[in-house]
Amino acid sequence: MASGCAQKVVLITGCSSGIGLRIAVLLARDEQKRYHVIATMRDLKKKDRLVEAAGDAYGKTLTLLPLDVCSDDSVRQCIDSVKDRHIDVLINNAGVGLLGPVESISMDEMKKVFETNFFGTVRMIKEVMPDMKKRRAGHIIIMSSVMGLQGVVFNDVYTASKFAIEGFCESMAVQLLKFNVKLSMIEPGPVHTEFETKMMQEVAKMEYPGADADTVRYFKDVYIPSSIDIFEALGQTPEDIAKCTKKVIESSQPRFRNLTNSLYTPIVAMKYADETGGLSVHTFYNLLFNFGSLMHITMSILKCLTCNCLRRRTISPD
C-alpha cells in the first residue's frame, strides 16, 4: 500500500459496472494517492471492465475481493481478509432494480430486491460498525435514490427497498454520531447506465400475467415513454455520481442527505410542503395521465436548452 498509514481504506460493494465501478476508479486514481480502494463484486469473472478502467492503479491503490452482500459468510470472509479488519470508508453501492405492475411480480422477486438493497446494506453496516465505533472514526456511505424520498409509479418494490434503507439510516445516524462515525446517503435521480437501458428494453417486450389490460397499457404506453424522456433530459452519468460521492468523502462535515441532481429538490420539497400527501400524489398523477404529451414536449425542449449542462449539475457538499 503506497504512502503508508495516511491512506484511507475504502471498501465499495457492487463494482463490476456502473456507479460502483466509476467510484472505485475515481478514488483509486486520486492524484495524491489518498485512498486504498477495495473494490468488491459477487463474481470476479466480471472484473475485466473495472481492471481496464483502473489502468496502472490496479494492484497498487486498487485491489479486488469477492463479496456477495446477500451472504453472511461472504461478508464476514471479505472483511476478515482486510488487514486488521480496518475500513475507514464503507460505500454500499450494490443494488438491484425491479420495474412493472405489482400484480405480475412474484413475492420471491420482491424478496430478492429487499435481500440486496436493504438486508445486504444492513449486513455490511453490521460487519464494519463495531470497529468504527471502537475507533471513534469512520464514514458509512449508502447509495440510495431520489426514490428513497419520493415514490414513483411502477417502481413500487424498488422504491419500498430504498425507503426502508433511508429509514434505517435515519435512525442509525443518531447513534453513530455519538461515536463520531459519519453516515451519508447519496440520492441520485435518473442515471444513464447499461443496467437502466437494458431494463427499459426488456420490460417493454415482456408479458405481465396477472395485471389487467389497462394497467399493462399505462405501463408500456405511458410510463415507459415518459421515463425515457426524463432519463434523456435529466439523466446524469455514473461519473457524475462518483464525483459527488468523492466530495462527500472529502467534506469536513458531510451532509446526511446528498441529492446529486438539484432539479429534484422541488420534488422533495413538494412532498414535505403538504403533510396529507395529496399534493405529490395528484401532481404525479396529472403529469403521467393528464399531461403526458405536454411532458414529452417539455422534456424535449429542456433537452435542447440544457445542451447537457444541467445533466452535469451536482450539488457540492461543501
mmCIF file of C-alpha atoms in Angstrom:
data_model
loop_
_atom_site.group_PDB
_atom_site.id
_atom_site.type_symbol
_atom_site.label_atom_id
_atom_site.label_comp_id
_atom_site.label_asym_id
_atom_site.label_seq_id
_atom_site.Cartn_x
_atom_site.Cartn_y
_atom_site.Cartn_z
ATOM 1 C CA MET A 1 0.000 0.000 0.000
ATOM 2 C CA ALA A 2 1.635 3.258 -1.142
ATOM 3 C CA SER A 3 2.089 6.274 1.143
ATOM 4 C CA GLY A 4 1.550 4.173 4.286
ATOM 5 C CA CYS A 5 -0.973 4.758 7.031
ATOM 6 C CA ALA A 6 -2.075 8.137 5.650
ATOM 7 C CA GLN A 7 -4.181 6.277 3.087
ATOM 8 C CA LYS A 8 -7.849 5.735 3.825
ATOM 9 C CA VAL A 9 -9.089 2.214 3.243
ATOM 10 C CA VAL A 10 -12.301 2.412 1.200
ATOM 11 C CA LEU A 11 -14.405 -0.711 0.623
ATOM 12 C CA ILE A 12 -17.021 -0.480 -2.151
ATOM 13 C CA THR A 13 -19.717 -3.033 -2.980
ATOM 14 C CA GLY A 14 -21.061 -3.711 -6.483
ATOM 15 C CA CYS A 15 -18.065 -2.619 -8.572
ATOM 16 C CA SER A 16 -18.456 -4.716 -11.726
ATOM 17 C CA SER A 17 -20.163 -1.874 -13.635
ATOM 18 C CA GLY A 18 -21.944 1.468 -13.417
ATOM 19 C CA ILE A 19 -21.676 3.736 -10.386
ATOM 20 C CA GLY A 20 -19.625 1.323 -8.241
ATOM 21 C CA LEU A 21 -17.007 0.911 -10.975
ATOM 22 C CA ARG A 22 -16.706 4.683 -11.505
ATOM 23 C CA ILE A 23 -16.361 5.425 -7.769
ATOM 24 C CA ALA A 24 -13.671 2.744 -7.399
ATOM 25 C CA VAL A 25 -11.664 4.083 -10.361
ATOM 26 C CA LEU A 26 -12.029 7.755 -9.364
ATOM 27 C CA LEU A 27 -10.745 7.101 -5.827
ATOM 28 C CA ALA A 28 -8.013 4.673 -6.890
ATOM 29 C CA ARG A 29 -6.684 7.160 -9.435
ATOM 30 C CA ASP A 30 -6.663 10.058 -6.933
ATOM 31 C CA GLU A 31 -3.585 12.140 -7.773
ATOM 32 C CA GLN A 32 -2.498 12.368 -4.136
ATOM 33 C CA LYS A 33 -2.998 8.603 -3.635
ATOM 34 C CA ARG A 34 -5.091 9.247 -0.531
ATOM 35 C CA TYR A 35 -7.138 6.066 -0.914
ATOM 36 C CA HIS A 36 -6.572 2.353 -0.931
ATOM 37 C CA VAL A 37 -9.674 1.028 -2.662
ATOM 38 C CA ILE A 38 -11.003 -2.465 -2.042
ATOM 39 C CA ALA A 39 -13.407 -2.979 -4.930
ATOM 40 C CA THR A 40 -15.783 -5.900 -4.431
ATOM 41 C CA MET A 41 -18.207 -7.796 -6.631
ATOM 42 C CA ARG A 42 -20.150 -11.027 -6.383
ATOM 43 C CA ASP A 43 -18.475 -12.645 -9.406
ATOM 44 C CA LEU A 44 -14.799 -11.840 -10.017
ATOM 45 C CA LYS A 45 -15.183 -13.119 -13.603
ATOM 46 C CA LYS A 46 -16.836 -9.749 -14.266
ATOM 47 C CA LYS A 47 -13.708 -7.808 -13.246
ATOM 48 C CA ASP A 48 -12.353 -7.043 -16.751
ATOM 49 C CA ARG A 49 -14.081 -3.707 -17.260
ATOM 50 C CA LEU A 50 -13.003 -2.444 -13.831
ATOM 51 C CA VAL A 51 -9.403 -3.623 -14.294
ATOM 52 C CA GLU A 52 -9.232 -1.919 -17.687
ATOM 53 C CA ALA A 53 -10.675 1.361 -16.371
ATOM 54 C CA ALA A 54 -8.354 1.345 -13.336
ATOM 55 C CA GLY A 55 -5.259 1.010 -15.530
ATOM 56 C CA ASP A 56 -1.996 1.165 -13.606
ATOM 57 C CA ALA A 57 -3.863 1.776 -10.327
ATOM 58 C CA TYR A 58 -4.901 -1.892 -10.334
ATOM 59 C CA GLY A 59 -2.743 -3.868 -7.923
ATOM 60 C CA LYS A 60 -1.468 -0.650 -6.321
ATOM 61 C CA THR A 61 -4.191 1.636 -4.990
ATOM 62 C CA LEU A 62 -6.972 -0.742 -6.065
ATOM 63 C CA THR A 63 -7.418 -4.354 -5.051
ATOM 64 C CA LEU A 64 -10.277 -6.759 -5.743
ATOM 65 C CA LEU A 65 -12.172 -9.049 -3.392
ATOM 66 C CA PRO A 66 -15.194 -11.300 -3.956
ATOM 67 C CA LEU A 67 -18.256 -10.316 -1.951
ATOM 68 C CA ASP A 68 -21.924 -11.281 -2.041
ATOM 69 C CA VAL A 69 -23.878 -8.863 0.175
ATOM 70 C CA CYS A 70 -26.693 -11.455 0.408
ATOM 71 C CA SER A 71 -24.479 -13.939 2.279
ATOM 72 C CA ASP A 72 -23.440 -13.600 5.948
ATOM 73 C CA ASP A 73 -20.415 -15.843 5.351
ATOM 74 C CA SER A 74 -19.263 -13.968 2.259
ATOM 75 C CA VAL A 75 -19.496 -10.602 4.042
ATOM 76 C CA ARG A 76 -17.598 -11.894 7.078
ATOM 77 C CA GLN A 77 -14.869 -13.546 4.975
ATOM 78 C CA CYS A 78 -14.397 -10.407 2.921
ATOM 79 C CA ILE A 79 -13.986 -8.129 5.968
ATOM 80 C CA ASP A 80 -11.771 -10.724 7.714
ATOM 81 C CA SER A 81 -9.402 -10.656 4.746
ATOM 82 C CA VAL A 82 -8.842 -6.891 5.148
ATOM 83 C CA LYS A 83 -5.768 -6.045 7.266
ATOM 84 C CA ASP A 84 -6.885 -5.682 10.921
ATOM 85 C CA ARG A 85 -10.496 -5.559 9.573
ATOM 86 C CA HIS A 86 -9.786 -1.818 9.341
ATOM 87 C CA ILE A 87 -12.097 0.073 6.975
ATOM 88 C CA ASP A 88 -12.217 3.867 7.042
ATOM 89 C CA VAL A 89 -14.976 4.336 4.452
ATOM 90 C CA LEU A 90 -17.661 1.811 3.528
ATOM 91 C CA ILE A 91 -19.577 2.588 0.322
ATOM 92 C CA ASN A 92 -22.713 0.456 -0.011
ATOM 93 C CA ASN A 93 -23.450 0.549 -3.709
ATOM 94 C CA ALA A 94 -24.638 -2.989 -4.612
ATOM 95 C CA GLY A 95 -28.273 -2.886 -5.649
ATOM 96 C CA VAL A 96 -30.890 -4.380 -7.956
ATOM 97 C CA GLY A 97 -33.888 -2.829 -9.686
ATOM 98 C CA LEU A 98 -37.429 -4.053 -10.257
ATOM 99 C CA LEU A 99 -39.979 -2.450 -12.528
ATOM 100 C CA GLY A 100 -43.523 -3.274 -13.600
ATOM 101 C CA PRO A 101 -47.102 -3.777 -12.413
ATOM 102 C CA VAL A 102 -47.030 -5.221 -8.908
ATOM 103 C CA GLU A 103 -49.728 -7.824 -9.719
ATOM 104 C CA SER A 104 -47.326 -9.593 -12.072
ATOM 105 C CA ILE A 105 -44.311 -9.604 -9.726
ATOM 106 C CA SER A 106 -43.850 -12.696 -7.565
ATOM 107 C CA MET A 107 -43.192 -12.433 -3.825
ATOM 108 C CA ASP A 108 -39.833 -14.183 -4.393
ATOM 109 C CA GLU A 109 -38.748 -11.467 -6.836
ATOM 110 C CA MET A 110 -39.733 -8.809 -4.303
ATOM 111 C CA LYS A 111 -37.796 -10.563 -1.524
ATOM 112 C CA LYS A 112 -34.661 -10.678 -3.729
ATOM 113 C CA VAL A 113 -34.790 -6.888 -4.115
ATOM 114 C CA PHE A 114 -35.016 -6.420 -0.339
ATOM 115 C CA GLU A 115 -32.316 -9.055 0.248
ATOM 116 C CA THR A 116 -29.822 -6.992 -1.772
ATOM 117 C CA ASN A 117 -30.966 -3.381 -1.391
ATOM 118 C CA PHE A 118 -31.982 -3.475 2.269
ATOM 119 C CA PHE A 119 -30.623 -6.523 4.083
ATOM 120 C CA GLY A 120 -27.412 -6.509 2.016
ATOM 121 C CA THR A 121 -26.668 -2.958 3.139
ATOM 122 C CA VAL A 122 -27.605 -3.702 6.758
ATOM 123 C CA ARG A 123 -25.352 -6.787 6.674
ATOM 124 C CA MET A 124 -22.384 -4.645 5.581
ATOM 125 C CA ILE A 125 -23.055 -1.970 8.200
ATOM 126 C CA LYS A 126 -23.338 -4.573 10.982
ATOM 127 C CA GLU A 127 -19.972 -6.047 9.995
ATOM 128 C CA VAL A 128 -17.927 -2.810 9.921
ATOM 129 C CA MET A 129 -19.762 -0.694 12.512
ATOM 130 C CA PRO A 130 -18.346 -2.253 15.727
ATOM 131 C CA ASP A 131 -14.754 -1.488 14.648
ATOM 132 C CA MET A 132 -15.667 2.073 13.607
ATOM 133 C CA LYS A 133 -17.423 2.672 16.935
ATOM 134 C CA LYS A 134 -14.417 1.290 18.826
ATOM 135 C CA ARG A 135 -12.046 3.597 16.932
ATOM 136 C CA ARG A 136 -14.464 6.536 17.189
ATOM 137 C CA ALA A 137 -13.878 7.103 13.470
ATOM 138 C CA GLY A 138 -15.285 6.053 10.113
ATOM 139 C CA HIS A 139 -17.684 7.012 7.351
ATOM 140 C CA ILE A 140 -20.540 4.858 6.020
ATOM 141 C CA ILE A 141 -21.959 5.927 2.660
ATOM 142 C CA ILE A 142 -25.165 4.490 1.207
ATOM 143 C CA MET A 143 -26.097 4.685 -2.468
ATOM 144 C CA SER A 144 -29.782 5.422 -2.079
ATOM 145 C CA SER A 145 -32.019 7.120 -4.649
ATOM 146 C CA VAL A 146 -34.414 10.006 -5.053
ATOM 147 C CA MET A 147 -36.911 7.101 -4.942
ATOM 148 C CA GLY A 148 -35.966 6.672 -1.298
ATOM 149 C CA LEU A 149 -37.616 10.061 -0.713
ATOM 150 C CA GLN A 150 -40.473 10.073 -3.223
ATOM 151 C CA GLY A 151 -42.442 7.106 -4.522
ATOM 152 C CA VAL A 152 -42.537 6.571 -8.288
ATOM 153 C CA VAL A 153 -45.317 4.699 -10.075
ATOM 154 C CA PHE A 154 -44.471 1.151 -11.281
ATOM 155 C CA ASN A 155 -41.299 1.195 -9.148
ATOM 156 C CA ASP A 156 -43.266 0.181 -6.051
ATOM 157 C CA VAL A 157 -40.954 -2.545 -4.691
ATOM 158 C CA TYR A 158 -37.647 -0.856 -5.581
ATOM 159 C CA THR A 159 -38.939 2.367 -4.000
ATOM 160 C CA ALA A 160 -40.009 0.459 -0.883
ATOM 161 C CA SER A 161 -36.496 -1.033 -0.514
ATOM 162 C CA LYS A 162 -34.947 2.447 -0.750
ATOM 163 C CA PHE A 163 -37.497 3.928 1.690
ATOM 164 C CA ALA A 164 -36.578 1.112 4.087
ATOM 165 C CA ILE A 165 -32.843 1.844 3.968
ATOM 166 C CA GLU A 166 -33.472 5.592 4.312
ATOM 167 C CA GLY A 167 -35.490 4.963 7.487
ATOM 168 C CA PHE A 168 -32.880 2.551 8.841
ATOM 169 C CA CYS A 169 -30.050 5.020 8.252
ATOM 170 C CA GLU A 170 -32.002 7.998 9.575
ATOM 171 C CA SER A 171 -32.338 6.105 12.851
ATOM 172 C CA MET A 172 -28.766 4.764 12.812
ATOM 173 C CA ALA A 173 -27.184 8.171 12.121
ATOM 174 C CA VAL A 174 -28.228 9.463 15.547
ATOM 175 C CA GLN A 175 -26.487 6.634 17.396
ATOM 176 C CA LEU A 176 -23.372 6.745 15.196
ATOM 177 C CA LEU A 177 -22.964 10.483 15.786
ATOM 178 C CA LYS A 178 -22.290 9.699 19.452
ATOM 179 C CA PHE A 179 -19.326 7.549 18.327
ATOM 180 C CA ASN A 180 -18.012 10.136 15.806
ATOM 181 C CA VAL A 181 -18.941 7.833 12.896
ATOM 182 C CA LYS A 182 -20.406 9.658 9.904
ATOM 183 C CA LEU A 183 -23.282 8.342 7.824
ATOM 184 C CA SER A 184 -24.232 9.801 4.428
ATOM 185 C CA MET A 185 -26.895 8.988 1.846
ATOM 186 C CA ILE A 186 -26.228 9.648 -1.857
ATOM 187 C CA GLU A 187 -29.537 10.165 -3.675
ATOM 188 C CA PRO A 188 -29.278 10.193 -7.476
ATOM 189 C CA GLY A 189 -32.183 10.756 -9.821
ATOM 190 C CA PRO A 190 -32.024 9.053 -13.241
ATOM 191 C CA VAL A 191 -28.548 7.766 -14.123
ATOM 192 C CA HIS A 192 -27.501 6.580 -17.584
ATOM 193 C CA THR A 193 -26.193 3.047 -17.078
ATOM 194 C CA GLU A 194 -26.307 -0.090 -19.229
ATOM 195 C CA PHE A 195 -28.410 -1.611 -16.458
ATOM 196 C CA GLU A 196 -31.158 1.022 -16.914
ATOM 197 C CA THR A 197 -31.124 0.876 -20.735
ATOM 198 C CA LYS A 198 -31.276 -2.918 -20.777
ATOM 199 C CA MET A 199 -34.075 -2.979 -18.192
ATOM 200 C CA MET A 200 -36.201 -0.483 -20.180
ATOM 201 C CA GLN A 201 -35.779 -2.526 -23.374
ATOM 202 C CA GLU A 202 -36.657 -5.783 -21.627
ATOM 203 C CA VAL A 203 -39.726 -4.568 -19.752
ATOM 204 C CA ALA A 204 -41.244 -3.101 -22.931
ATOM 205 C CA LYS A 205 -41.256 -6.581 -24.528
ATOM 206 C CA MET A 206 -42.409 -8.597 -21.514
ATOM 207 C CA GLU A 207 -45.834 -10.030 -20.827
ATOM 208 C CA TYR A 208 -47.409 -9.189 -17.467
ATOM 209 C CA PRO A 209 -49.646 -12.071 -16.369
ATOM 210 C CA GLY A 210 -51.958 -11.159 -13.523
ATOM 211 C CA ALA A 211 -52.138 -7.463 -14.443
ATOM 212 C CA ASP A 212 -55.242 -6.110 -16.175
ATOM 213 C CA ALA A 213 -55.028 -4.821 -19.760
ATOM 214 C CA ASP A 214 -55.450 -1.148 -18.774
ATOM 215 C CA THR A 215 -52.585 -1.301 -16.266
ATOM 216 C CA VAL A 216 -50.272 -3.004 -18.783
ATOM 217 C CA ARG A 217 -51.190 -0.365 -21.383
ATOM 218 C CA TYR A 218 -50.498 2.508 -18.945
ATOM 219 C CA PHE A 219 -47.170 0.920 -18.071
ATOM 220 C CA LYS A 220 -45.995 0.274 -21.645
ATOM 221 C CA ASP A 221 -47.553 3.218 -23.497
ATOM 222 C CA VAL A 222 -47.459 5.958 -20.861
ATOM 223 C CA TYR A 223 -44.909 5.234 -18.136
ATOM 224 C CA ILE A 224 -42.036 3.807 -20.243
ATOM 225 C CA PRO A 225 -42.028 6.619 -22.885
ATOM 226 C CA SER A 226 -42.214 9.232 -20.079
ATOM 227 C CA SER A 227 -39.334 7.558 -18.254
ATOM 228 C CA ILE A 228 -37.173 7.520 -21.372
ATOM 229 C CA ASP A 229 -37.879 11.255 -21.870
ATOM 230 C CA ILE A 230 -36.877 12.003 -18.267
ATOM 231 C CA PHE A 231 -33.697 9.911 -18.494
ATOM 232 C CA GLU A 232 -32.634 11.642 -21.716
ATOM 233 C CA ALA A 233 -33.370 15.160 -20.450
ATOM 234 C CA LEU A 234 -32.287 14.937 -16.817
ATOM 235 C CA GLY A 235 -30.115 11.815 -16.531
ATOM 236 C CA GLN A 236 -26.650 12.047 -15.024
ATOM 237 C CA THR A 237 -23.711 9.745 -15.739
ATOM 238 C CA PRO A 238 -22.141 7.271 -13.282
ATOM 239 C CA GLU A 239 -19.090 9.594 -13.379
ATOM 240 C CA ASP A 240 -21.256 12.470 -12.062
ATOM 241 C CA ILE A 241 -22.393 10.338 -9.122
ATOM 242 C CA ALA A 242 -18.807 9.209 -8.443
ATOM 243 C CA LYS A 243 -17.628 12.837 -8.282
ATOM 244 C CA CYS A 244 -20.407 13.735 -5.858
ATOM 245 C CA THR A 245 -19.528 10.713 -3.687
ATOM 246 C CA LYS A 246 -15.856 11.763 -3.611
ATOM 247 C CA LYS A 247 -16.888 15.252 -2.481
ATOM 248 C CA VAL A 248 -18.950 13.722 0.326
ATOM 249 C CA ILE A 249 -15.964 11.611 1.459
ATOM 250 C CA GLU A 250 -13.672 14.648 1.429
ATOM 251 C CA SER A 251 -16.080 17.035 3.148
ATOM 252 C CA SER A 252 -15.086 18.053 6.692
ATOM 253 C CA GLN A 253 -18.767 17.982 7.681
ATOM 254 C CA PRO A 254 -20.549 15.690 5.213
ATOM 255 C CA ARG A 255 -24.292 16.058 4.853
ATOM 256 C CA PHE A 256 -26.551 13.199 5.824
ATOM 257 C CA ARG A 257 -28.581 13.532 2.602
ATOM 258 C CA ASN A 258 -26.981 14.393 -0.734
ATOM 259 C CA LEU A 259 -29.284 14.826 -3.736
ATOM 260 C CA THR A 260 -26.941 14.633 -6.728
ATOM 261 C CA ASN A 261 -29.324 16.365 -9.128
ATOM 262 C CA SER A 262 -30.553 19.784 -7.950
ATOM 263 C CA LEU A 263 -33.505 19.590 -10.358
ATOM 264 C CA TYR A 264 -35.096 17.071 -7.982
ATOM 265 C CA THR A 265 -35.046 19.405 -4.963
ATOM 266 C CA PRO A 266 -38.529 20.856 -5.755
ATOM 267 C CA ILE A 267 -39.997 17.331 -5.996
ATOM 268 C CA VAL A 268 -38.777 16.503 -2.499
ATOM 269 C CA ALA A 269 -39.839 19.934 -1.194
ATOM 270 C CA MET A 270 -43.348 19.415 -2.608
ATOM 271 C CA LYS A 271 -43.742 16.245 -0.566
ATOM 272 C CA TYR A 272 -42.787 17.951 2.700
ATOM 273 C CA ALA A 273 -44.916 21.012 1.900
ATOM 274 C CA ASP A 274 -48.146 19.006 2.281
ATOM 275 C CA GLU A 275 -48.383 16.601 5.199
ATOM 276 C CA THR A 276 -51.540 14.979 3.764
ATOM 277 C CA GLY A 277 -49.571 13.591 0.800
ATOM 278 C CA GLY A 278 -52.259 14.694 -1.662
ATOM 279 C CA LEU A 279 -50.149 17.317 -3.416
ATOM 280 C CA SER A 280 -47.424 14.939 -4.596
ATOM 281 C CA VAL A 281 -49.832 12.059 -5.406
ATOM 282 C CA HIS A 282 -52.070 14.263 -7.564
ATOM 283 C CA THR A 283 -49.154 16.094 -9.176
ATOM 284 C CA PHE A 284 -47.592 12.812 -10.328
ATOM 285 C CA TYR A 285 -50.986 11.531 -11.450
ATOM 286 C CA ASN A 286 -51.560 14.614 -13.608
ATOM 287 C CA LEU A 287 -48.026 14.524 -15.007
ATOM 288 C CA LEU A 288 -48.419 10.926 -16.102
ATOM 289 C CA PHE A 289 -52.049 10.589 -17.122
ATOM 290 C CA ASN A 290 -53.297 14.093 -17.956
ATOM 291 C CA PHE A 291 -50.229 15.944 -19.223
ATOM 292 C CA GLY A 292 -48.265 13.072 -20.787
ATOM 293 C CA SER A 293 -47.917 14.689 -24.218
ATOM 294 C CA LEU A 294 -47.162 18.075 -22.636
ATOM 295 C CA MET A 295 -44.436 16.476 -20.520
ATOM 296 C CA HIS A 296 -42.908 14.906 -23.641
ATOM 297 C CA ILE A 297 -42.720 18.352 -25.299
ATOM 298 C CA THR A 298 -41.367 19.961 -22.101
ATOM 299 C CA MET A 299 -38.629 17.331 -21.766
ATOM 300 C CA SER A 300 -37.687 17.714 -25.438
ATOM 301 C CA ILE A 301 -37.363 21.499 -25.007
ATOM 302 C CA LEU A 302 -35.396 21.062 -21.776
ATOM 303 C CA LYS A 303 -33.055 18.616 -23.517
ATOM 304 C CA CYS A 304 -32.343 21.183 -26.250
ATOM 305 C CA LEU A 305 -31.963 24.119 -23.850
ATOM 306 C CA THR A 306 -29.634 22.439 -21.405
ATOM 307 C CA CYS A 307 -27.093 21.301 -24.008
ATOM 308 C CA ASN A 308 -26.031 18.724 -21.435
ATOM 309 C CA CYS A 309 -25.174 21.427 -18.878
ATOM 310 C CA LEU A 310 -27.950 20.654 -16.419
ATOM 311 C CA ARG A 311 -27.248 16.928 -16.641
ATOM 312 C CA ARG A 312 -23.873 17.504 -15.098
ATOM 313 C CA ARG A 313 -25.046 19.710 -12.254
ATOM 314 C CA THR A 314 -24.203 18.101 -8.968
ATOM 315 C CA ILE A 315 -24.608 19.537 -5.520
ATOM 316 C CA SER A 316 -21.284 20.225 -3.850
ATOM 317 C CA PRO A 317 -21.483 19.020 -0.250
ATOM 318 C CA ASP A 318 -19.321 21.926 0.937
#
